mmCIF file of N, CA and C in Angstrom:
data_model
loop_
_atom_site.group_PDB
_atom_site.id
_atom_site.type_symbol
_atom_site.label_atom_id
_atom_site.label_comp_id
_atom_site.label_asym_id
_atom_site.label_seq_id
_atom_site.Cartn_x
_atom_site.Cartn_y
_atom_site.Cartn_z
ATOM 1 N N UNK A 1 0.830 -1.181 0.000
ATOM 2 C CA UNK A 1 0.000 0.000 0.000
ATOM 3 C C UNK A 1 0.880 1.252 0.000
ATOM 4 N N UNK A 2 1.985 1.578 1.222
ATOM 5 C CA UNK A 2 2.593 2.255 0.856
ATOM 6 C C UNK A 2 3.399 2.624 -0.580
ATOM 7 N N UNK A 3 3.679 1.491 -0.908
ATOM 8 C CA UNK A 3 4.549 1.407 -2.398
ATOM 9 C C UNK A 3 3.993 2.281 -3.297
ATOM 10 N N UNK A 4 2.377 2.041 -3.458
ATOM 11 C CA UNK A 4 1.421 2.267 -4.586
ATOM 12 C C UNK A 4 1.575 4.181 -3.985
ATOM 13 N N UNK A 5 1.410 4.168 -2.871
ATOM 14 C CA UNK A 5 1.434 6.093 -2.471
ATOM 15 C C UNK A 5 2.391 6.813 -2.848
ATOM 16 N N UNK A 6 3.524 5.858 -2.651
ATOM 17 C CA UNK A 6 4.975 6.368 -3.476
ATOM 18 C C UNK A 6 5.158 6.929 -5.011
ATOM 19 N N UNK A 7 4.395 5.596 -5.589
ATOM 20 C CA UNK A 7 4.449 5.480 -7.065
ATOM 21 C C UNK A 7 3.470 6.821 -7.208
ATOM 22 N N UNK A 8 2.359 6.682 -6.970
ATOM 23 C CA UNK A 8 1.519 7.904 -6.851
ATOM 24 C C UNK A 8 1.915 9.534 -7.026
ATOM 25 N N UNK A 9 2.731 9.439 -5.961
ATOM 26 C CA UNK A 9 3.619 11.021 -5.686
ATOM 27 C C UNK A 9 4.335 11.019 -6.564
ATOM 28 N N UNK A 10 5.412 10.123 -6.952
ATOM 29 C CA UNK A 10 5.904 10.409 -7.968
ATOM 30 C C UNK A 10 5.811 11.026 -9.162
ATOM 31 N N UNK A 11 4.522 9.946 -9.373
ATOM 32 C CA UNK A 11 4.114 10.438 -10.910
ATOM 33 C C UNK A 11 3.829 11.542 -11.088
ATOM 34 N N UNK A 12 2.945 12.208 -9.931
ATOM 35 C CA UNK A 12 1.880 13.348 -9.816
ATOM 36 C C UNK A 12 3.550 14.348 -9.694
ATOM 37 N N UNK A 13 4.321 14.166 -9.235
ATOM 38 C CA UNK A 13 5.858 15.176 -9.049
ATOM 39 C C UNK A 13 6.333 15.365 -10.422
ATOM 40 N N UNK A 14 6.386 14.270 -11.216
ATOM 41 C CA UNK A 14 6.784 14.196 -12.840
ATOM 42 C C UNK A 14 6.219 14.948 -13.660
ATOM 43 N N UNK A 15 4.759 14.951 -13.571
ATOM 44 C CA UNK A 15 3.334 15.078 -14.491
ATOM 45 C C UNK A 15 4.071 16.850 -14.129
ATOM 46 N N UNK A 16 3.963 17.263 -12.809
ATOM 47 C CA UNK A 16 4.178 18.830 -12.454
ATOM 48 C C UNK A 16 5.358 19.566 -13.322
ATOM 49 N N UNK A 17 6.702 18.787 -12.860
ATOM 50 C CA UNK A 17 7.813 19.359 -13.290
ATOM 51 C C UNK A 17 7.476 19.424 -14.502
ATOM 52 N N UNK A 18 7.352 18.654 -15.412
ATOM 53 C CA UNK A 18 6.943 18.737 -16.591
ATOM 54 C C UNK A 18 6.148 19.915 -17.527
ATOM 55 N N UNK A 19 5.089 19.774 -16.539
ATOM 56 C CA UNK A 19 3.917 21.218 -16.636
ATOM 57 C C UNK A 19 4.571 22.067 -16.906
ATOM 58 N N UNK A 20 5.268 22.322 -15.286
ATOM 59 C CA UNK A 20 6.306 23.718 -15.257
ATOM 60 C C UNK A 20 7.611 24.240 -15.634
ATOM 61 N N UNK A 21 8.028 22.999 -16.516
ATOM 62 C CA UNK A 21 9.139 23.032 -16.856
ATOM 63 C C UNK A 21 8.873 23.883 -18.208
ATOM 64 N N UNK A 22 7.822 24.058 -18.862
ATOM 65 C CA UNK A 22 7.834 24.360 -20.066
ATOM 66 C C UNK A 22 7.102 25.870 -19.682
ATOM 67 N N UNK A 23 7.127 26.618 -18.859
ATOM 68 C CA UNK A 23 6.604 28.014 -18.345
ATOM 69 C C UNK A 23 7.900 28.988 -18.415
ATOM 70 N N UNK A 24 7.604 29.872 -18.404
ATOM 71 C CA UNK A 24 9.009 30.830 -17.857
ATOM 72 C C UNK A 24 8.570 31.446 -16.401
ATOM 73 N N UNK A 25 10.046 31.803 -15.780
ATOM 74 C CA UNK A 25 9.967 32.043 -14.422
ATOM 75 C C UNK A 25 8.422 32.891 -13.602
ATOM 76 N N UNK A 26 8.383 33.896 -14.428
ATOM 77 C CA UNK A 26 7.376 35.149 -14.588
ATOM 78 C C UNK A 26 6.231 34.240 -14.124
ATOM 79 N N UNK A 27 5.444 33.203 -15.363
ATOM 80 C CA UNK A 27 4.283 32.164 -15.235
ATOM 81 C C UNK A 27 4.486 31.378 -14.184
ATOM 82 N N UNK A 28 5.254 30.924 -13.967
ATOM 83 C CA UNK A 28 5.591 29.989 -13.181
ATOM 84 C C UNK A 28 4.921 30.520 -11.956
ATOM 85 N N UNK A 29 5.358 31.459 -11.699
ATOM 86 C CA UNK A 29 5.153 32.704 -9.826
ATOM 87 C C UNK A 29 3.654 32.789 -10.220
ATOM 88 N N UNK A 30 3.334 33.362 -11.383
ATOM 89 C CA UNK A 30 2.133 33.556 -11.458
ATOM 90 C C UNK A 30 1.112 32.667 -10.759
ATOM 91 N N UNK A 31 1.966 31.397 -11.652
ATOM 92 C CA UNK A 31 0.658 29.746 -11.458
ATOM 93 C C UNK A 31 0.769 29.446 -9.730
ATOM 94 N N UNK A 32 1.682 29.366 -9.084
ATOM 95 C CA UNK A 32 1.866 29.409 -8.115
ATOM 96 C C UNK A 32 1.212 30.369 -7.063
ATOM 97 N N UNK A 33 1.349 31.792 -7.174
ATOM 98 C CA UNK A 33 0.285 32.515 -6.530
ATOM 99 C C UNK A 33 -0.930 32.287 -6.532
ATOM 100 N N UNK A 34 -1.681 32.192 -7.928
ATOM 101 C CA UNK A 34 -2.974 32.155 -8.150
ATOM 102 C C UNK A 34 -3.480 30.764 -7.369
ATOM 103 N N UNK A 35 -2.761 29.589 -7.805
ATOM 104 C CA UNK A 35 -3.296 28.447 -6.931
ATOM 105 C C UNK A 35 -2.992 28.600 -5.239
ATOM 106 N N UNK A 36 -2.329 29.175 -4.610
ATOM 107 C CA UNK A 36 -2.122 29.571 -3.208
ATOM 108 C C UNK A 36 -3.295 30.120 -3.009
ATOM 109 N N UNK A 37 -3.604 31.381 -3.835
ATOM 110 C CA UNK A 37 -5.169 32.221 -3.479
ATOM 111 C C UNK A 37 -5.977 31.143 -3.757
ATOM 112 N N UNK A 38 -6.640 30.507 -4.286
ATOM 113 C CA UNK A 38 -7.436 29.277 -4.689
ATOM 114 C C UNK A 38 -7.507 28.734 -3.594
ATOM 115 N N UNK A 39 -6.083 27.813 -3.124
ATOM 116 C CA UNK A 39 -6.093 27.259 -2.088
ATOM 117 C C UNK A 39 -7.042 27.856 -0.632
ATOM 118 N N UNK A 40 -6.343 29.084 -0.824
ATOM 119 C CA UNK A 40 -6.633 30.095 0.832
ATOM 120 C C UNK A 40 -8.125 30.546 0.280
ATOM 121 N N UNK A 41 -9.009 30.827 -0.708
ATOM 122 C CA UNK A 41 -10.025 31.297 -0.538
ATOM 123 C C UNK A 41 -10.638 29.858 -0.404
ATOM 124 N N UNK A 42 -10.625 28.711 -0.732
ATOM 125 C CA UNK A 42 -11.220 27.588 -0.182
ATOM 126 C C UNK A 42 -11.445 27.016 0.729
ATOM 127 N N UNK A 43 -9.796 26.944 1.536
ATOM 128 C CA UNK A 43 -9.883 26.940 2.982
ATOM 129 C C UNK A 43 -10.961 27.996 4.251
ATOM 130 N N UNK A 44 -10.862 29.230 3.804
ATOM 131 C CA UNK A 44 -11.730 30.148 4.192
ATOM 132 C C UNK A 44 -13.541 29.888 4.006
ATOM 133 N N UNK A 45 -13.789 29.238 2.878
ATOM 134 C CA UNK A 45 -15.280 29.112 2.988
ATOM 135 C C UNK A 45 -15.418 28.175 3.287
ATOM 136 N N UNK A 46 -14.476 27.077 3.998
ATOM 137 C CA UNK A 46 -15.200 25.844 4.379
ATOM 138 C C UNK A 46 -15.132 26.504 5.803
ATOM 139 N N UNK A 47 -14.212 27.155 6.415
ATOM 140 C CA UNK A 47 -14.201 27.451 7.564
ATOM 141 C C UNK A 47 -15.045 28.203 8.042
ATOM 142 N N UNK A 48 -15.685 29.144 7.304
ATOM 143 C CA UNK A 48 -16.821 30.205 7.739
ATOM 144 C C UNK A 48 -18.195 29.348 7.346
ATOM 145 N N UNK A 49 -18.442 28.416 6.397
ATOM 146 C CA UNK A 49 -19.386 27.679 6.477
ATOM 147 C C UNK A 49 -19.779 26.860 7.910
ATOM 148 N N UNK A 50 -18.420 26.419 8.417
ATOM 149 C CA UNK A 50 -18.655 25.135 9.812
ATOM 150 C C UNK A 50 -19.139 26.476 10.417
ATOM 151 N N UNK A 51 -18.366 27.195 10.744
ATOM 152 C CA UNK A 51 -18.634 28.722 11.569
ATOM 153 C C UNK A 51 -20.083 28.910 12.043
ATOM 154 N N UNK A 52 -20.930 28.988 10.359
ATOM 155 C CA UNK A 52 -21.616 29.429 10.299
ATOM 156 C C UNK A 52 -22.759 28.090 10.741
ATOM 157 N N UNK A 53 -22.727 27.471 10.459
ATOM 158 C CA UNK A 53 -23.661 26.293 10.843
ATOM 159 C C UNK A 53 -23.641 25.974 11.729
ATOM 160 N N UNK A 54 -22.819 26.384 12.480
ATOM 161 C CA UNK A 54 -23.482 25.604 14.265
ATOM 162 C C UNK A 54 -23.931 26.538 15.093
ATOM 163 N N UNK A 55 -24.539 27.474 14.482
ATOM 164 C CA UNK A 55 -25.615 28.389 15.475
ATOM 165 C C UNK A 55 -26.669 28.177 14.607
ATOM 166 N N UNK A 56 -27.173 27.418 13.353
ATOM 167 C CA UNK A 56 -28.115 27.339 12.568
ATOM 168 C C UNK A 56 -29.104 26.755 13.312
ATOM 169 N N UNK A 57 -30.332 26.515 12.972
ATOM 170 C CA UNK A 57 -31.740 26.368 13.796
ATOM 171 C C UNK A 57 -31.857 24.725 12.896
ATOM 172 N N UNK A 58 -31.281 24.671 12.010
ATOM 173 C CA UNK A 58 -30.855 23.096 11.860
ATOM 174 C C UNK A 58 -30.280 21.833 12.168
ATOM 175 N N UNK A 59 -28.963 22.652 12.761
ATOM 176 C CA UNK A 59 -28.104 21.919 13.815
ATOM 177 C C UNK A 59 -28.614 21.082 14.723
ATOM 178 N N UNK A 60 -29.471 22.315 15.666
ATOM 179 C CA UNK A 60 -29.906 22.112 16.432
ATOM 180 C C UNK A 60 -30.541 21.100 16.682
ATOM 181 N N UNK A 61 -31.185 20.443 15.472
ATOM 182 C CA UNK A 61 -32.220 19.334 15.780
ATOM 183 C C UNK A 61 -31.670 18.224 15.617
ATOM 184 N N UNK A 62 -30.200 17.749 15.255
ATOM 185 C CA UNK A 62 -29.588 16.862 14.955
ATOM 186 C C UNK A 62 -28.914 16.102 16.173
ATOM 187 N N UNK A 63 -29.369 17.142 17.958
ATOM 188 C CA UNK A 63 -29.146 16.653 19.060
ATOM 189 C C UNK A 63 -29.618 15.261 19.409
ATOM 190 N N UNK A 64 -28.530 14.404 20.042
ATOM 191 C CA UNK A 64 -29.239 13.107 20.006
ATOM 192 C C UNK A 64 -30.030 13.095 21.163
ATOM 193 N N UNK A 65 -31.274 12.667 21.504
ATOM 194 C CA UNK A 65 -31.711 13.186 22.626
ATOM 195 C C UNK A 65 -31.966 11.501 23.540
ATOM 196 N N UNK A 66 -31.152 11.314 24.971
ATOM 197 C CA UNK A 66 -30.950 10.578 25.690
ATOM 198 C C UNK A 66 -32.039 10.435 26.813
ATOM 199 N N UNK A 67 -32.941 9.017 26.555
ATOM 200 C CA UNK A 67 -33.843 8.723 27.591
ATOM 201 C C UNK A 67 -33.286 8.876 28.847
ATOM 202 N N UNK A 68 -34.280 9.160 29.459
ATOM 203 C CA UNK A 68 -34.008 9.233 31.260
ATOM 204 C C UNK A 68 -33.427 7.938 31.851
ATOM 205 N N UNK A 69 -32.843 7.837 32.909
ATOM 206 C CA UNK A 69 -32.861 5.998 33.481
ATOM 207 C C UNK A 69 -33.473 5.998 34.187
ATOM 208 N N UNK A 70 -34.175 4.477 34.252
ATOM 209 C CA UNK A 70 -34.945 4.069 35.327
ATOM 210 C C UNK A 70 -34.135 3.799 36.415
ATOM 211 N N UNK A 71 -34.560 4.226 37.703
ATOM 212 C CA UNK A 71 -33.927 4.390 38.857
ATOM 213 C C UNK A 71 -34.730 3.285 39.685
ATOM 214 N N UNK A 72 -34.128 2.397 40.094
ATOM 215 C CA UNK A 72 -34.802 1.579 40.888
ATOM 216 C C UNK A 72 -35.626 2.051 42.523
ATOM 217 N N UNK A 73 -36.621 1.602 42.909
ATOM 218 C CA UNK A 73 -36.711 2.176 44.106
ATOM 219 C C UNK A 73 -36.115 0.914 45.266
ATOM 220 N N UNK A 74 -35.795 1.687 46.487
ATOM 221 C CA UNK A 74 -34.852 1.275 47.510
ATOM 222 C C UNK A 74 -35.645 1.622 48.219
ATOM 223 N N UNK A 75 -35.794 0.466 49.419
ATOM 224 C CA UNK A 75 -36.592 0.684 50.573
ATOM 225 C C UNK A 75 -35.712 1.612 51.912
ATOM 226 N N UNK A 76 -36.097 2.891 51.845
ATOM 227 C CA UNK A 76 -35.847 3.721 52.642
ATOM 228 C C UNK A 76 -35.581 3.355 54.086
ATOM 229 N N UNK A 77 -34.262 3.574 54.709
ATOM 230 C CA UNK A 77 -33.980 3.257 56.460
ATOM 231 C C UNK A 77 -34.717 3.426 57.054
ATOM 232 N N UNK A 78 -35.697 3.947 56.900
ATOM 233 C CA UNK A 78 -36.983 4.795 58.560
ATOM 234 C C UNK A 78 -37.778 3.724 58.167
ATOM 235 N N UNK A 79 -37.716 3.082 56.885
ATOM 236 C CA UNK A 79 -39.167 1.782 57.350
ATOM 237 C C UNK A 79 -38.742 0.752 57.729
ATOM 238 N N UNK A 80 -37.397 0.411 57.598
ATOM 239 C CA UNK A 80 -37.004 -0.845 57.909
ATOM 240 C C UNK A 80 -37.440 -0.940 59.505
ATOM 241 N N UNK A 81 -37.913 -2.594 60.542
ATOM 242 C CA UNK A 81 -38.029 -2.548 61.204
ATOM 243 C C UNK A 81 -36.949 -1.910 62.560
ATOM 244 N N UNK A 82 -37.500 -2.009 63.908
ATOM 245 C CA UNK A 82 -36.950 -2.098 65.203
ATOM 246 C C UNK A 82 -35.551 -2.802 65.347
ATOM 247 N N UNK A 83 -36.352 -4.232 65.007
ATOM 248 C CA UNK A 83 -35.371 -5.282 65.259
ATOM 249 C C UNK A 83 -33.814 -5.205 64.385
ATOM 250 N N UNK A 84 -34.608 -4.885 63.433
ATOM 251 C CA UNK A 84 -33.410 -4.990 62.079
ATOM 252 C C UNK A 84 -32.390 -3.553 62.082
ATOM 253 N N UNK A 85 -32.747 -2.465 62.914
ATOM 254 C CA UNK A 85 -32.029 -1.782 62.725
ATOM 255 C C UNK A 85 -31.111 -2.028 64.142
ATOM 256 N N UNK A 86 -31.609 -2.191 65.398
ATOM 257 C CA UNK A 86 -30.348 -2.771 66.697
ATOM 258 C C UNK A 86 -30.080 -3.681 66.090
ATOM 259 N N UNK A 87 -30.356 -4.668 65.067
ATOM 260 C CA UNK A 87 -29.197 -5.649 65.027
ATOM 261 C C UNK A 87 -27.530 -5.082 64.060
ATOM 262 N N UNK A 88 -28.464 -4.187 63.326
ATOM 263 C CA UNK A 88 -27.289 -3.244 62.211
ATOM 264 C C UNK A 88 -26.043 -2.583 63.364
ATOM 265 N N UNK A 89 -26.866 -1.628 64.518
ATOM 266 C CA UNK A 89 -26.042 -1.179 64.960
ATOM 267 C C UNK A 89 -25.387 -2.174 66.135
ATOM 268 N N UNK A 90 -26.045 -3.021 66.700
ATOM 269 C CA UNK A 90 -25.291 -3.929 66.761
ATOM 270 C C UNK A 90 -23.914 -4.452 66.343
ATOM 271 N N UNK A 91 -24.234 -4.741 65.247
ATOM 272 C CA UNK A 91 -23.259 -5.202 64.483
ATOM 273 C C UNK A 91 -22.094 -4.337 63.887
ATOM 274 N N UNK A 92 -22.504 -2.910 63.732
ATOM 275 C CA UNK A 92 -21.215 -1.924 63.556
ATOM 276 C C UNK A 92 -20.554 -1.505 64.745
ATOM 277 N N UNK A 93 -21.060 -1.938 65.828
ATOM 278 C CA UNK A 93 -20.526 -1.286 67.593
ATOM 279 C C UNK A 93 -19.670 -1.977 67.632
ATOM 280 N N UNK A 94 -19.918 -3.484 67.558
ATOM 281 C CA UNK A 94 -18.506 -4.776 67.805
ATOM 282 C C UNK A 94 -17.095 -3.763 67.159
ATOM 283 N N UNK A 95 -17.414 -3.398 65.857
ATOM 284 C CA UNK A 95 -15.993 -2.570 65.428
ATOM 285 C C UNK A 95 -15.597 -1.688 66.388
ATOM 286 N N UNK A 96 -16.185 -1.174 66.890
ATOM 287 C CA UNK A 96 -16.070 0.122 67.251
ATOM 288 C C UNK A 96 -15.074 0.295 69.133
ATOM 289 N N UNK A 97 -15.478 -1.481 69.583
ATOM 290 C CA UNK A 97 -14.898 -1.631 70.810
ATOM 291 C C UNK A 97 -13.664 -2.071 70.495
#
């Protein structure tokens, strides 16, 4: 795979020199500027596009929206009985001597 990326660049490096080999210096700067501006005004409208789209009223609806969880219910300490709670503290006092 790498090999084939190699061969790739290459060619696409050949195909260029070639291009530009047959320009004079003058064209050459020219072709070079103009595709830099190309470059940079492209980069710029993709960037002010994202910019611009995520305050859009479209966006917005593309929120994934996450059900609640079911929370189990737990039988609350104040109902548990008499017995069951001296035996709890009971049983945490032994530590405690």
């Amino acid at each position: 795979m790498r090999k084939m990326f190699i061969k790739i660049r290459d060619l696409a490096g050949e195909k260029l020199r070639g291009i530009c080999a047959g320009l004079s210096p003058e064209k050459r700067m020219m072709t070079i500027v103009v595709m830099a501006v190309l470059f940079a005004l492209g980069n710029f409208y993709m960037i002010f596009c994202a910019i611009y789209d995520i305050g859009r009223e479209d966006a917005k609806r593309e929120v994934i929206e996450i059900a609640p969880l079911d929370i189990p219910d737990f039988v609350p300490a104040d109902t548990l009985p008499e017995r069951k709670i001296r035996e709890m503290e009971d049983f945490f006092n032994q530590f405690n001597k």
